Coordinates of C-alpha atoms and ligand atoms in Angstrom, one line a residue:
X25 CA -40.5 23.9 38.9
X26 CA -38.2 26.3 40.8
X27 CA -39.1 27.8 43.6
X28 CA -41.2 24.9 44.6
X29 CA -39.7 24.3 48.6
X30 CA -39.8 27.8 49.4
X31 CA -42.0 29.0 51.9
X32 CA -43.8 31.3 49.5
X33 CA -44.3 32.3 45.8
X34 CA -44.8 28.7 44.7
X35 CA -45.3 30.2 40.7
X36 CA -47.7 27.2 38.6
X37 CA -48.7 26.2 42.4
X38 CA -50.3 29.6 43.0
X39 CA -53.7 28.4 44.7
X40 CA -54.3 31.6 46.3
X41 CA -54.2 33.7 43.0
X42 CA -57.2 33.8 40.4
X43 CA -55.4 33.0 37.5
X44 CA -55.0 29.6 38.7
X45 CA -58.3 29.0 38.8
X46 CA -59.2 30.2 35.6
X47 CA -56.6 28.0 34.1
X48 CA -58.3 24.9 32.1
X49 CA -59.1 22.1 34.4
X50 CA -56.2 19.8 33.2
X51 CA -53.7 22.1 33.9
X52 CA -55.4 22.5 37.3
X53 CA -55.2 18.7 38.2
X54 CA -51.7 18.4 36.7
X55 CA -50.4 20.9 39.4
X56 CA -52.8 19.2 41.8
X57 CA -50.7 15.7 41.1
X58 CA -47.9 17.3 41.5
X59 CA -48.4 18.7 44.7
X60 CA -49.2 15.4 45.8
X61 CA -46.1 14.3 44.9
X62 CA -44.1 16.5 46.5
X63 CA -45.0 15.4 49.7
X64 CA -45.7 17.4 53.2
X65 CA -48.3 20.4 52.6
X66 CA -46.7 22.8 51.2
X67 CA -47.4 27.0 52.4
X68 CA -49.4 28.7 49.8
X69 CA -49.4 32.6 49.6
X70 CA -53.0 34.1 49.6
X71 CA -53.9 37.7 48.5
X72 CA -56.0 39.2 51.5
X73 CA -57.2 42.5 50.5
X74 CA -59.2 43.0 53.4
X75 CA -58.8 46.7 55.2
X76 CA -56.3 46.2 58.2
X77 CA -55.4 42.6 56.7
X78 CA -51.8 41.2 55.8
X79 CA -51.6 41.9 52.4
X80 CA -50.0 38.0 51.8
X81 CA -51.7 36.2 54.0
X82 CA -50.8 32.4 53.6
X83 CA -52.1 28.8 54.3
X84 CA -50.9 25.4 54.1
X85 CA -52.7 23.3 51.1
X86 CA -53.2 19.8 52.2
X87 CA -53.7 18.1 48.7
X88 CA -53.5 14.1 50.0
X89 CA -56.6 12.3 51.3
X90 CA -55.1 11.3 54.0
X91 CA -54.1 14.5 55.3
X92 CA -57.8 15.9 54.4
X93 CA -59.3 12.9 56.2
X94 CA -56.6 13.6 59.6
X95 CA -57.6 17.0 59.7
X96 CA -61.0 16.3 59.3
X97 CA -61.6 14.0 62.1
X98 CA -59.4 15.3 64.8
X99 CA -61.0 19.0 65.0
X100 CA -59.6 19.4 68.9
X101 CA -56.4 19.8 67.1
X102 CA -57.9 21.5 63.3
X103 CA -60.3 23.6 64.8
X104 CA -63.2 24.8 62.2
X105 CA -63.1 28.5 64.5
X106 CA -62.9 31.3 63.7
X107 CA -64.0 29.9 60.4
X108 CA -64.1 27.2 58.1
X109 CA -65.4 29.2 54.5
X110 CA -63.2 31.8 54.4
X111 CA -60.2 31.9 53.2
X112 CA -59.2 35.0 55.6
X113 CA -60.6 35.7 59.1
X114 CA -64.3 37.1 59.0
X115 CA -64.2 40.7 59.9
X116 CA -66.6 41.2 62.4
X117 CA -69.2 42.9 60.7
X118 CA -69.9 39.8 58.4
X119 CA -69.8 37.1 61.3
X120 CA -73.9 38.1 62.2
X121 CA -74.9 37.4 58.2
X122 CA -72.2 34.2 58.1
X123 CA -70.7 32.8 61.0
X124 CA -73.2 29.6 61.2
X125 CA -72.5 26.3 62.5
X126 CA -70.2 25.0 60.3
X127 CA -67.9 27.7 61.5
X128 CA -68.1 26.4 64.9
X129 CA -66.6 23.6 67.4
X130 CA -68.0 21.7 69.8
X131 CA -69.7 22.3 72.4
X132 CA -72.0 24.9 70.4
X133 CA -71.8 23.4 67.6
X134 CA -73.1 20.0 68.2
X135 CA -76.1 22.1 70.4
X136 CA -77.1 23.2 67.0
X137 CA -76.6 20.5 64.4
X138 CA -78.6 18.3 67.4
X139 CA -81.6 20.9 66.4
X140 CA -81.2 21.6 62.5
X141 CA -80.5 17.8 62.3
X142 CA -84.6 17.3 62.9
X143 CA -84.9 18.4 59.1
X144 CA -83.0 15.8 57.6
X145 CA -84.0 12.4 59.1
X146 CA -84.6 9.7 56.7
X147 CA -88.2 9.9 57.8
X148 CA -88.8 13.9 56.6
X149 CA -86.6 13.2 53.3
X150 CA -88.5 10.3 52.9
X151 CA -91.9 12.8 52.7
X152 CA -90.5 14.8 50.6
X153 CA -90.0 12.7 48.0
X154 CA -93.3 13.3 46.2
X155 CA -92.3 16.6 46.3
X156 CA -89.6 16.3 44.5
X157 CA -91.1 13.4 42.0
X158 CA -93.8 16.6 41.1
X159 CA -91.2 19.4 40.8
X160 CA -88.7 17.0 38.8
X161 CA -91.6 16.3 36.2
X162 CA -92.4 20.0 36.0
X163 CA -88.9 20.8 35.3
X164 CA -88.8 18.0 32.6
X165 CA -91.9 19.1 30.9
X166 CA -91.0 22.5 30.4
X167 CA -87.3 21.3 29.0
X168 CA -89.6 18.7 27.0
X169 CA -91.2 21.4 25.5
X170 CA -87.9 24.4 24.8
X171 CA -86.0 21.1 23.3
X172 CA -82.7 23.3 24.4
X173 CA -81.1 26.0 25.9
X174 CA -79.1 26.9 28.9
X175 CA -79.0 23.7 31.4
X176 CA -78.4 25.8 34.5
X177 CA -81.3 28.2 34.1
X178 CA -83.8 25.0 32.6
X179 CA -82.9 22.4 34.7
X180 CA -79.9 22.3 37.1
X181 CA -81.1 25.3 39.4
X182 CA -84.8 25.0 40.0
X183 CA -84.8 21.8 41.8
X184 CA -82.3 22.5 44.9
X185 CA -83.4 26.1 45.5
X186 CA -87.3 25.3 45.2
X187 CA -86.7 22.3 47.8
X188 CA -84.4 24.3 50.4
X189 CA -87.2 27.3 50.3
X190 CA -90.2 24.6 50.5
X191 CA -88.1 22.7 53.4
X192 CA -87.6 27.0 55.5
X193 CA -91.1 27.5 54.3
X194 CA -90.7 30.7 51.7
X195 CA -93.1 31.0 49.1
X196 CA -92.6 30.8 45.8
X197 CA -92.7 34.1 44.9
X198 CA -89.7 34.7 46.6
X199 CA -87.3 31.8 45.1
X200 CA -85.9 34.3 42.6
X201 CA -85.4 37.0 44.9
X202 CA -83.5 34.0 47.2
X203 CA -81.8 32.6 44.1
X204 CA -80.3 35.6 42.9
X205 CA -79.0 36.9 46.2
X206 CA -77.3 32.9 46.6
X207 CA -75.5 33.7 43.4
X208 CA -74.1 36.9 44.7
X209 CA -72.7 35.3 47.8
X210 CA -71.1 32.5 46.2
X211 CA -69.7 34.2 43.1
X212 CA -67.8 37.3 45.6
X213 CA -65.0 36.4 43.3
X214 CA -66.3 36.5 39.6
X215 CA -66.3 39.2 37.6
X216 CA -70.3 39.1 36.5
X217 CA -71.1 39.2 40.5
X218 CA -68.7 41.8 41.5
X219 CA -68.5 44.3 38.2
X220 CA -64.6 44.1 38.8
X221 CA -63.1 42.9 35.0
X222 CA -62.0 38.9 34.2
X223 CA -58.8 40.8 33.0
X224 CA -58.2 42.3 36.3
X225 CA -59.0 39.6 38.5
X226 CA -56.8 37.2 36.8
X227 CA -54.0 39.4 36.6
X228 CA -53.9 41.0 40.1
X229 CA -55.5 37.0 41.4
X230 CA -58.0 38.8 43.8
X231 CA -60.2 42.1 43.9
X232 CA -58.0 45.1 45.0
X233 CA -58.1 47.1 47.9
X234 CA -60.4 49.6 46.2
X235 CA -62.8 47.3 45.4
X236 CA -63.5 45.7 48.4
X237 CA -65.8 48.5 50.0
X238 CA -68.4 47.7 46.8
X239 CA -67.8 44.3 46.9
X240 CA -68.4 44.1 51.0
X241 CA -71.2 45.9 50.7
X242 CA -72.7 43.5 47.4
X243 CA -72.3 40.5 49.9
X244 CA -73.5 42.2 53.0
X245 CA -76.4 43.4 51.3
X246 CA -77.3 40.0 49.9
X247 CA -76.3 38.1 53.3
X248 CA -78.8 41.2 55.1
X249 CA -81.6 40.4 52.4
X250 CA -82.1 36.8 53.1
X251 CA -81.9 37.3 57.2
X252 CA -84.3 39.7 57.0
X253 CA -86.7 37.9 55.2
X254 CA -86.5 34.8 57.5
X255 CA -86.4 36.5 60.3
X256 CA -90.1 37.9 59.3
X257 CA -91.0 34.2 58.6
X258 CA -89.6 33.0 62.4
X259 CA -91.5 36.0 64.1
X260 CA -95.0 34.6 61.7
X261 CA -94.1 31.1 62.6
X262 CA -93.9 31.8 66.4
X263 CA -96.9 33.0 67.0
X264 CA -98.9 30.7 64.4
X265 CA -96.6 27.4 64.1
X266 CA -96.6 25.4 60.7
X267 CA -95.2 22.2 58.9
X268 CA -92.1 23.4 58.4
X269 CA -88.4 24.3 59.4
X270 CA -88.5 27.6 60.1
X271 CA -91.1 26.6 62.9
X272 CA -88.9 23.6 64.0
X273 CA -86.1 26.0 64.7
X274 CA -87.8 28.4 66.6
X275 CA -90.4 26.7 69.0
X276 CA -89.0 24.5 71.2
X277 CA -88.5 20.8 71.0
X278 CA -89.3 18.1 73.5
X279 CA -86.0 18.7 75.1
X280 CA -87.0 22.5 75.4
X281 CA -84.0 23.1 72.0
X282 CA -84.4 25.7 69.6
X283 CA -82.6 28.1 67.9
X284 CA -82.0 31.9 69.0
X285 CA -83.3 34.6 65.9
X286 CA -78.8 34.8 64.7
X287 CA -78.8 31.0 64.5
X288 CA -81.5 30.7 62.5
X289 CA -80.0 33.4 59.9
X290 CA -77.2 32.5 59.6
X291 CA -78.1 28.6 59.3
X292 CA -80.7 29.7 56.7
X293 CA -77.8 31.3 54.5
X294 CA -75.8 28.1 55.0
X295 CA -78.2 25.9 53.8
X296 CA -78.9 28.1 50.9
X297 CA -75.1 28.5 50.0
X298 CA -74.4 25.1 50.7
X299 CA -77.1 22.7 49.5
X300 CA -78.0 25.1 46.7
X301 CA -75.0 25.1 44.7
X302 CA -73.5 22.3 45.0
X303 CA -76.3 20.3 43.8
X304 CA -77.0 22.2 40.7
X305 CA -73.7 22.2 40.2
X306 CA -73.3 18.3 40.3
X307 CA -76.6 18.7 37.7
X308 CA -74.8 20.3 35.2
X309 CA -71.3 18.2 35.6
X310 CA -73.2 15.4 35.2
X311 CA -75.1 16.2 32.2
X312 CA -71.6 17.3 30.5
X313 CA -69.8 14.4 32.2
X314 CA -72.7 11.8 30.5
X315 CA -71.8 13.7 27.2
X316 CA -68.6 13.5 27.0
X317 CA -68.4 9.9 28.4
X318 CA -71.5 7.8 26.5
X319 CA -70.2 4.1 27.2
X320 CA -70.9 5.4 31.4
X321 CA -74.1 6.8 29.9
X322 CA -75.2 3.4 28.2
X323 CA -74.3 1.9 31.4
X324 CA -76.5 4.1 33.8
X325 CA -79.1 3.5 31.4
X326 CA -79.2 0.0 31.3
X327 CA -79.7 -0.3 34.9
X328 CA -80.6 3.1 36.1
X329 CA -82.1 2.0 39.5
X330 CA -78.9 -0.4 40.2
X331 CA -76.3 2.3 39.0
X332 CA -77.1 5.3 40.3
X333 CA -75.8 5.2 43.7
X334 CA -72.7 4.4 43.0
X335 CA -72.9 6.6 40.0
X336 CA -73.5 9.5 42.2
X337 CA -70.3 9.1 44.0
X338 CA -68.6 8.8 41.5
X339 CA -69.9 11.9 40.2
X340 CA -69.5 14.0 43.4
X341 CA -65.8 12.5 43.7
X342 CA -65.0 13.1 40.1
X343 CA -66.8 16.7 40.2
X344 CA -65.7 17.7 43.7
X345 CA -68.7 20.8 44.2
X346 CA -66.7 22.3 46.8
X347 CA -63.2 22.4 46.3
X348 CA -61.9 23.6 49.7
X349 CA -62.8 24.1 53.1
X350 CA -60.4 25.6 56.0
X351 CA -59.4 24.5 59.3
X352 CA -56.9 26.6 61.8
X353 CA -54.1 24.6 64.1
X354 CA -54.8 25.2 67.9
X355 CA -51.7 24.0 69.2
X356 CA -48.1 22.9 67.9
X357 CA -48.5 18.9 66.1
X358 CA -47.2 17.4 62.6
X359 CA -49.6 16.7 59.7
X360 CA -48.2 14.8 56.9
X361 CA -44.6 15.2 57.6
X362 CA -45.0 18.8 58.3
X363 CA -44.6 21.0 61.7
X364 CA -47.7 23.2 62.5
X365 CA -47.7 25.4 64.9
X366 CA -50.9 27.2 66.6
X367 CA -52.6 30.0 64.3
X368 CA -51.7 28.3 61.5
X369 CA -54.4 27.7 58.4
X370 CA -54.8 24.8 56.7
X371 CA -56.9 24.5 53.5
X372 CA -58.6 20.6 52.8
X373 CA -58.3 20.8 49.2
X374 CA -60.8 17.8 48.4
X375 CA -60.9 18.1 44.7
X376 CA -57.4 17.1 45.1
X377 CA -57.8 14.2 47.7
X378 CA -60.1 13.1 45.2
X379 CA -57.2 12.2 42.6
X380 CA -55.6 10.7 45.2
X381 CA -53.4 7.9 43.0
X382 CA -52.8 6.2 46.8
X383 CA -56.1 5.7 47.3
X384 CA -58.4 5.5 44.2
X385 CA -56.8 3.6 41.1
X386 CA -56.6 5.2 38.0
X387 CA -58.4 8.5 39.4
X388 CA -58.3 10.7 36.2
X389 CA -60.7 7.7 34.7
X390 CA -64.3 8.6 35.3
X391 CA -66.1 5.0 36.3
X392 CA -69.9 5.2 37.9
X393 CA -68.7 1.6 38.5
X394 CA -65.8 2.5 41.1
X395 CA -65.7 0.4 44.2
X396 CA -64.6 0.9 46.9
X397 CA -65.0 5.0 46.6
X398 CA -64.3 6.6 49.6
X399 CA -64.1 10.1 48.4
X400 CA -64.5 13.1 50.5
X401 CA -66.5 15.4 48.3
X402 CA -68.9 15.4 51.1
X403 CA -66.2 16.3 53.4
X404 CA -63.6 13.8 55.6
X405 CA -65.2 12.1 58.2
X406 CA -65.8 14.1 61.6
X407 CA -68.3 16.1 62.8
X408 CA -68.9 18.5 60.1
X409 CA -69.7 15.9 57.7
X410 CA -72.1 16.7 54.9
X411 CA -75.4 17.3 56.7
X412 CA -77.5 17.0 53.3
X413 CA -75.6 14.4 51.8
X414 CA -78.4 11.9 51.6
X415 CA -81.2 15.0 50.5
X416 CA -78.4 15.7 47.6
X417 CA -78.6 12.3 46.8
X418 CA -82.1 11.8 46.7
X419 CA -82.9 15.2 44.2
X420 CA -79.8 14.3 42.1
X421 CA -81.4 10.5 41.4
X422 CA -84.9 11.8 41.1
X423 CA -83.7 14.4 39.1
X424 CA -81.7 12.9 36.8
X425 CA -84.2 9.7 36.3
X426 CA -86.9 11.9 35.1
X427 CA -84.4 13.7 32.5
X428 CA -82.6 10.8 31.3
X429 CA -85.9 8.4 31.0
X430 CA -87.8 10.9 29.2
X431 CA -84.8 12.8 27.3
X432 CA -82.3 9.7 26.8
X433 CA -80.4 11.9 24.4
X434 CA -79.9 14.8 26.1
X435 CA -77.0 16.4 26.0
X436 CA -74.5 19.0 26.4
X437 CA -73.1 21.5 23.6
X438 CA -70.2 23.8 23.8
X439 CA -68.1 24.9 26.3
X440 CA -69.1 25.7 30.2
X441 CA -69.1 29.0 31.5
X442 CA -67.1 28.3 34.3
X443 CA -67.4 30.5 37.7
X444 CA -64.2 32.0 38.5
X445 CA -64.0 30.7 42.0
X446 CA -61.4 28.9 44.5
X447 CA -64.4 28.0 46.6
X448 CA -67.3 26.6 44.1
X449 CA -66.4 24.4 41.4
X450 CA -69.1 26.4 39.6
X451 CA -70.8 26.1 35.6
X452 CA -72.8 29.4 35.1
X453 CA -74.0 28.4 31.7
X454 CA -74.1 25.2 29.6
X455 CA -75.8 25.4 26.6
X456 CA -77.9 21.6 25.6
X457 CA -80.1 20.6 23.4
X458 CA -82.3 17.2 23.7
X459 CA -81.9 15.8 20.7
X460 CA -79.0 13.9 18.8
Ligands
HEM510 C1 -73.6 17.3 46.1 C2 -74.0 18.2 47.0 C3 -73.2 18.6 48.2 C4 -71.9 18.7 48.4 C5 -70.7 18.2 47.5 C6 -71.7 19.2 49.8 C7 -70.4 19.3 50.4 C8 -70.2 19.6 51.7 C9 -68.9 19.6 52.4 C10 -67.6 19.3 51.7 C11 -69.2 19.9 53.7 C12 -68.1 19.8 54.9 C13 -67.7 21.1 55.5 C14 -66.6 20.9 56.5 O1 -66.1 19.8 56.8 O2 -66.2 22.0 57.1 C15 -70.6 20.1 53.9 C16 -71.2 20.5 55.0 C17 -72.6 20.9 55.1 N1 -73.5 20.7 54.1 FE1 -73.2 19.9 52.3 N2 -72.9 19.4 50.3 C18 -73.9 19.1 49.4 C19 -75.2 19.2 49.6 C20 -75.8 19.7 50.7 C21 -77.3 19.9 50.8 C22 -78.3 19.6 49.8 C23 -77.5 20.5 52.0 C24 -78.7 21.0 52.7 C25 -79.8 21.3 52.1 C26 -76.2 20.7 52.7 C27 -75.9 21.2 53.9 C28 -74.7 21.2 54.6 C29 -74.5 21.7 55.9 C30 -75.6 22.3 56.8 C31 -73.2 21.5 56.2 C32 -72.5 21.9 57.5 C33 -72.5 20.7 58.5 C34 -71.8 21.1 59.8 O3 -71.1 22.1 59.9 O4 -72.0 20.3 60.8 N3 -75.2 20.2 51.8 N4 -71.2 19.9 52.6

């Protein structure tokens, strides 16, 4: 484990370099424990091949819950500006396509979570739950009917991206289109989204310079795709006003709120990256996890309407969708044992806080039984928590009822095709069949 204090070139530790990632997930969480061991965050190097970037840009990985929850709920001091996705800055000719909300502080963004918030009240949800009875039965017949295949494709991905279009108001038609454009935003680091070889991305542990012209112009083609086609839905929907979000956003509320043409683009692409792939993803986990773990399977079963609560945060904890999410230091202050100073960036590794032997006991074990479970999979407490946590729980139990009561043997075969991704804890394909 030499090397392990320095400032940089932490070798097995390397987070900011592909090949970690594509490392098997035990040798993943081994490094993850011992980071945790090893006490105050520790500064990770990270290859930013951006044009006019430093070439090893680095970040501090905060790997306990504690710290994750600190930096969380205290954003005067961990600020989510200039952004909270990214890894590196966001050159300015991406911030129009990605710069939304969650990228923000207070006071702008509070102004607009106060307005997007009016899509998620327990009222709305509670309406769409026929909804998603109806689309979670189609999904089901159809699967009923192939009797296997690949559980991303059948099953995982249809239900998330059908209700987030239904929710803006895009017609069916276009979920593909939206779909596949999704895909290309969240996989900027895989080879099958960028063209750039598995070989050459684990050994170099990020695109080169070369490549980030075609792989820029991939993402800023796919971010310029979706804005422009809900910015022709917001014009429609001004003039002639529906049932739906997109009209929410841009006609005034009571308190004379709404959304200015950017905001609603750029919020449009948020909800799409981030209610889209994290619930499919927790889909497919869980249909593997279930597989691999059949005495938590009998258990669901035997109670499914008492169990699946907890289940599903067990899942989400277990799974962690996103893995990491950024914060920058606005002014000098300790975390953890360790002295920040302003500029610097911090990365909430919540997969990690996850594990966290302090807090949950036994954390390797996967128990849909585990209480208390304060995991942050939906991020620390503060006021960028999860804004469709409770949607993402209502699709995942609808979802998986319908599956499970009508396919009790489902399950998984093979091996995942993981995404290649520090961002996404991503399965691509996962073959099943639906039959013991
Ligand atoms: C299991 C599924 C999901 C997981 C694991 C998840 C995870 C997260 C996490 C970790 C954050 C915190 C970001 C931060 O602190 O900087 C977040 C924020 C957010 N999530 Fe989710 N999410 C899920 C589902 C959804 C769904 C279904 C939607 C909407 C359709 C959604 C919309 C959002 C939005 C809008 C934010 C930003 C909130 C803000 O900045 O105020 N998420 N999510």
């Amino acid at each position: 484990m030499s090397g392990v204090s320095a400032p940089t070139g932490l070798g097995e530790f390397d987070l900011g370099h592909l090949n970690f990632w594509a490392r098997p997930e035990s040798e993943r969480e081994a490094a993850f424990a011992q980071l945790r061991q090893l006490g105050e965050p520790r500064f990770v190097p990270f290859i930013n091949n951006l044009p006019l970037a430093k070439k090893n840009d680095g970040v501090y990985a905060l790997v306990r819950h504690a710290d994750v929850v600190e930096a969380s709920r205290n954003p005067k001091l961990f600020s989510s500006e200039p952004t909270a996705n990214s890894v590196a800055d966001m050159p300015p000719w991406l911030a129009p396509f990605f710069d939304s909300m969650i990228n923000m502080d207070d006071p702008r963004h509070s102004r607009i979570r106060k307005v997007v918030a009016r899509a998620f009240t327990p009222r709305l949800l509670a309406k769409l739950e026929v909804d998603l009875q109806r689309r979670a039965t189609r999904i089901v017949d159809d699967v009923v009917t192939a009797g296997r295949g690949d559980l991303v494709t059948q099953v995982a991905q249809r239900l998330p991206i059908q209700v987030i279009c239904d929710m803006m108001g895009i017609p069916e038609h276009q979920y593909d289109y939206v779909l596949e454009r999704t895909n290309r935003i969240i996989g900027y680091s895989d080879p099958e989204y960028t063209g750039i070889s598995r070989e050459y991305l684990v050994r170099h542990g990020a695109p080169g310079r070369r490549h980030i012209i075609p792989v820029s112009a991939r993402l800023l083609r796919a971010g310029l795709d979706l804005i422009r086609l809900v910015r022709r839905l917001g014009e429609e929907r001004t003039r002639h006003p529906q049932d739906d979000l997109i009209s929410a956003l841009v006609n005034a509320n009571a308190d004379g709120e709404r959304l200015d043409p950017r905001d609603v683009g750029t919020f449009f692409i948020l909800l799409l990256v981030a209610g889209n792939e994290t619930t499919r993803n927790v889909l497919t986990h869980t249909v593997k996890l279930l597989t691999e773990h059949p005495d938590q399977r009998a258990l669901l079963l035997e109670d499914y309407d008492g169990r699946i609560g907890p289940a599903i945060e067990e899942i989400v904890r277990y799974v962690t969708p996103v893995i990491q999410f950024r914060r920058t230091v606005t002014g000098d202050c300790e975390l953890g044992g360790r002295e920040l100073h302003r500029g610097d960036k911090l990365l909430l590794f919540y997969n990690s806080a996850n594990r966290d032997e302090t807090v949950f006991d036994d954390p390797d074990r996967f128990d849909i039984t585990r209480s208390p479970n304060p995991h942050v999979g939906f991020g620390g407490p503060g006021p960028h928590f999860c804004l469709g946590a409770n949607l993402a729980r209502r699709e995942i139990t609808v979802m998986l009822r319908e599956l499970y009561t009508r396919l009790p043997e489902i399950r998984t075969v093979g091996e995942p095709e993981r995404l290649l991704s520090f961002f996404i804890n991503g399965i691509k394909r996962m073959p099943f069949v639906t039959t013991g």
